[in-house]
Short mmCIF file of C-alpha atoms in Angstrom, two decimals:
data_model
loop_
_atom_site.label_atom_id
_atom_site.label_comp_id
_atom_site.label_asym_id
_atom_site.label_seq_id
_atom_site.Cartn_x
_atom_site.Cartn_y
_atom_site.Cartn_z
CA MET A 1 148.72 100.62 68.94
CA MET A 2 150.86 100.98 71.96
CA ARG A 3 152.09 104.37 70.95
CA PHE A 4 148.54 105.67 71.06
CA LEU A 5 147.86 104.37 74.59
CA TRP A 6 150.69 106.39 76.32
CA PRO A 7 149.27 109.80 75.27
CA LEU A 8 145.77 108.51 76.48
CA ALA A 9 147.25 107.36 79.80
CA LEU A 10 149.11 110.54 80.30
CA PHE A 11 145.94 112.48 79.56
CA LEU A 12 143.87 110.43 82.07
CA VAL A 13 146.55 111.03 84.85
CA LEU A 14 146.60 114.80 84.17
CA ALA A 15 142.76 114.88 84.05
CA GLY A 16 142.60 113.05 87.55
CA PHE A 17 145.06 115.64 89.03
CA LEU A 18 142.92 118.48 87.58
CA PHE A 19 139.63 116.83 88.82
CA PHE A 20 140.93 116.47 92.39
CA GLY A 21 142.62 119.88 92.34
CA LEU A 22 139.49 121.55 91.42
CA ARG A 23 137.79 120.15 94.53
CA LEU A 24 140.20 121.70 96.95
CA ASP A 25 139.30 124.81 98.89
CA PRO A 26 141.96 127.54 98.39
CA ARG A 27 141.05 128.98 101.94
CA GLU A 28 142.46 125.56 103.25
CA VAL A 29 146.04 126.21 102.16
CA PRO A 30 148.01 124.65 104.86
CA SER A 31 150.59 127.07 106.34
CA PRO A 32 154.07 125.69 107.16
CA LEU A 33 154.08 128.08 110.17
CA ILE A 34 151.34 126.35 112.10
CA ASP A 35 152.79 125.15 115.41
CA LYS A 36 156.06 127.16 114.78
CA PRO A 37 157.18 130.42 116.44
CA ALA A 38 155.64 133.55 114.89
CA PRO A 39 158.33 135.38 112.91
CA ALA A 40 159.92 138.18 114.81
CA PHE A 41 159.38 141.72 113.74
CA SER A 42 159.77 145.25 114.76
CA ALA A 43 157.25 147.71 113.20
CA THR A 44 156.21 151.27 113.51
CA LEU A 45 152.70 151.88 114.79
CA LEU A 46 150.16 153.16 112.14
CA ALA A 47 148.91 155.98 114.35
CA ASP A 48 152.33 156.78 115.67
CA PRO A 49 155.23 156.26 113.48
CA GLY A 50 157.71 157.45 116.25
CA ARG A 51 156.86 154.23 118.24
CA ARG A 52 157.86 150.70 117.47
CA MET A 53 156.44 147.39 118.47
CA THR A 54 157.97 143.98 118.35
CA ARG A 55 156.57 140.37 118.51
CA ASP A 56 158.35 139.74 121.75
CA GLU A 57 156.10 142.23 123.45
CA MET A 58 153.26 139.90 122.98
CA VAL A 59 154.91 136.86 124.47
CA GLY A 60 152.94 135.66 127.54
CA LYS A 61 149.57 136.28 126.07
CA VAL A 62 147.26 134.89 123.42
CA TRP A 63 146.71 137.40 120.60
CA MET A 64 145.34 137.61 117.18
CA LEU A 65 146.97 139.24 114.09
CA ASN A 66 144.87 140.49 111.32
CA VAL A 67 146.40 141.51 108.16
CA TRP A 68 144.46 144.18 106.11
CA ALA A 69 144.64 147.03 103.91
CA SER A 70 142.44 150.08 103.12
CA TRP A 71 142.45 149.10 99.42
CA CYS A 72 141.13 145.55 100.15
CA ALA A 73 137.37 145.17 99.44
CA PRO A 74 137.03 141.83 101.42
CA CYS A 75 138.73 143.78 104.40
CA ARG A 76 135.71 146.06 104.30
CA ASP A 77 133.42 143.15 104.44
CA GLU A 78 135.24 141.50 107.36
CA HIS A 79 135.74 144.74 109.36
CA PRO A 80 132.37 144.96 111.05
CA LEU A 81 132.86 141.45 112.37
CA LEU A 82 136.28 142.36 113.74
CA VAL A 83 134.83 145.39 115.53
CA ASP A 84 132.07 143.29 117.25
CA PHE A 85 134.51 140.56 118.06
CA ALA A 86 136.88 142.96 119.72
CA LYS A 87 133.99 144.19 121.94
CA LYS A 88 133.77 140.79 123.43
CA GLY A 89 137.38 141.34 124.87
CA LEU A 90 138.39 137.63 124.52
CA VAL A 91 141.73 138.32 122.86
CA PRO A 92 143.68 141.37 121.88
CA ILE A 93 143.60 141.92 118.14
CA TYR A 94 146.66 143.49 116.52
CA GLY A 95 146.29 144.84 112.94
CA LEU A 96 149.04 144.66 110.29
CA ASN A 97 148.32 147.37 107.80
CA TYR A 98 149.81 145.67 104.71
CA LYS A 99 151.39 147.46 101.74
CA ASP A 100 149.21 150.50 102.28
CA GLN A 101 149.74 154.30 102.66
CA ARG A 102 149.76 155.45 106.34
CA SER A 103 147.13 158.11 105.72
CA ALA A 104 144.85 155.65 103.92
CA GLY A 105 145.00 153.19 106.75
CA ILE A 106 144.31 155.69 109.46
CA GLY A 107 141.40 156.99 107.28
CA PHE A 108 139.99 153.53 106.95
CA LEU A 109 140.10 153.00 110.79
CA ARG A 110 138.50 156.46 111.34
CA SER A 111 135.56 155.68 108.98
CA PHE A 112 134.89 152.02 109.86
CA GLY A 113 136.03 151.83 113.49
CA ASN A 114 139.15 150.54 115.24
CA PRO A 115 139.05 146.95 116.61
CA PHE A 116 142.85 146.76 116.97
CA THR A 117 144.74 147.03 120.34
CA GLU A 118 147.59 148.41 118.03
CA THR A 119 148.04 148.60 114.42
CA LEU A 120 151.46 147.91 112.83
CA SER A 121 152.47 149.38 109.56
CA ASP A 122 154.02 147.16 106.94
CA PRO A 123 154.26 149.41 103.90
CA ASP A 124 156.61 147.30 101.92
CA GLY A 125 155.03 143.99 103.00
CA ARG A 126 158.23 142.52 104.66
CA ILE A 127 156.40 141.34 107.71
CA GLY A 128 153.66 139.90 105.73
CA ILE A 129 156.14 137.95 103.58
CA ASP A 130 157.77 136.51 106.86
CA TYR A 131 154.30 135.41 107.95
CA GLY A 132 153.56 133.81 104.47
CA VAL A 133 150.66 136.07 103.62
CA TYR A 134 149.04 135.01 100.32
CA GLY A 135 146.76 138.08 100.19
CA VAL A 136 144.70 140.25 102.52
CA PRO A 137 142.75 139.60 104.63
CA GLU A 138 144.39 136.91 106.69
CA THR A 139 144.18 136.17 110.38
CA TYR A 140 146.59 134.39 112.83
CA VAL A 141 146.02 133.24 116.43
CA ILE A 142 149.24 133.01 118.36
CA ASP A 143 149.49 131.47 121.74
CA ARG A 144 151.28 132.71 124.98
CA GLY A 145 154.54 131.18 123.80
CA GLY A 146 154.54 133.14 120.55
CA VAL A 147 153.53 130.04 118.42
CA ILE A 148 151.11 130.29 115.53
CA ARG A 149 148.27 128.01 116.29
CA TYR A 150 145.76 128.99 113.58
CA LYS A 151 145.65 130.75 110.24
CA HIS A 152 142.63 131.83 108.27
CA ILE A 153 142.96 133.06 104.69
CA GLY A 154 140.26 135.46 103.44
CA PRO A 155 137.68 137.34 105.22
CA LEU A 156 136.55 136.08 108.56
CA THR A 157 132.94 134.95 108.86
CA PRO A 158 130.65 134.68 111.92
CA GLU A 159 130.90 130.83 111.65
CA VAL A 160 134.76 131.02 111.56
CA LEU A 161 134.86 133.15 114.65
CA ALA A 162 132.19 131.11 116.59
CA GLU A 163 133.40 127.63 115.64
CA LYS A 164 137.24 127.96 115.18
CA ILE A 165 138.64 131.09 116.73
CA GLU A 166 136.51 131.52 119.86
CA PRO A 167 137.10 127.96 121.08
CA LEU A 168 140.71 127.97 120.18
CA VAL A 169 141.26 131.31 122.04
CA ARG A 170 139.21 130.02 125.11
CA ARG A 171 141.29 126.90 125.12
CA LEU A 172 144.63 128.65 124.85
CA ASN A 173 143.63 131.02 127.58
CA GLY A 174 142.41 128.33 129.78
#
């Protein structure tokens, strides 16, 4: 009789893990980079491959990094929100064109508008890997000291901008 209870107990434990795992929100994946310095980078600009930009150029100001690609359907959904948010002028938004062809990224911005202060090119995904990008789009808020204070996985929504990002940016700038 005992030998039949062990498989049953193991099944119940596994079912419990599955039950609780299915209730988790994949957008709430904790990032090990929160409250840590943003990874250093040196990247060419999407519109001007002859110029480079580094993370250290942003130290001293609060800024957002939005990771996107022209081939990303959720990025197209999110993009009008970024354009509107950029018009508020609350925080400079830097784009990271992730694993994309330069011409496709430039065409995307020409077609849908350019909310970015500058757009960095990351054709091989190295910068994205350093930032722990799971997929596009992803958005980070980085403070004046170069520390990541917030990460959002997936497309931004009006609620996320109004309830999380705007208050955080105002607090960090205050």
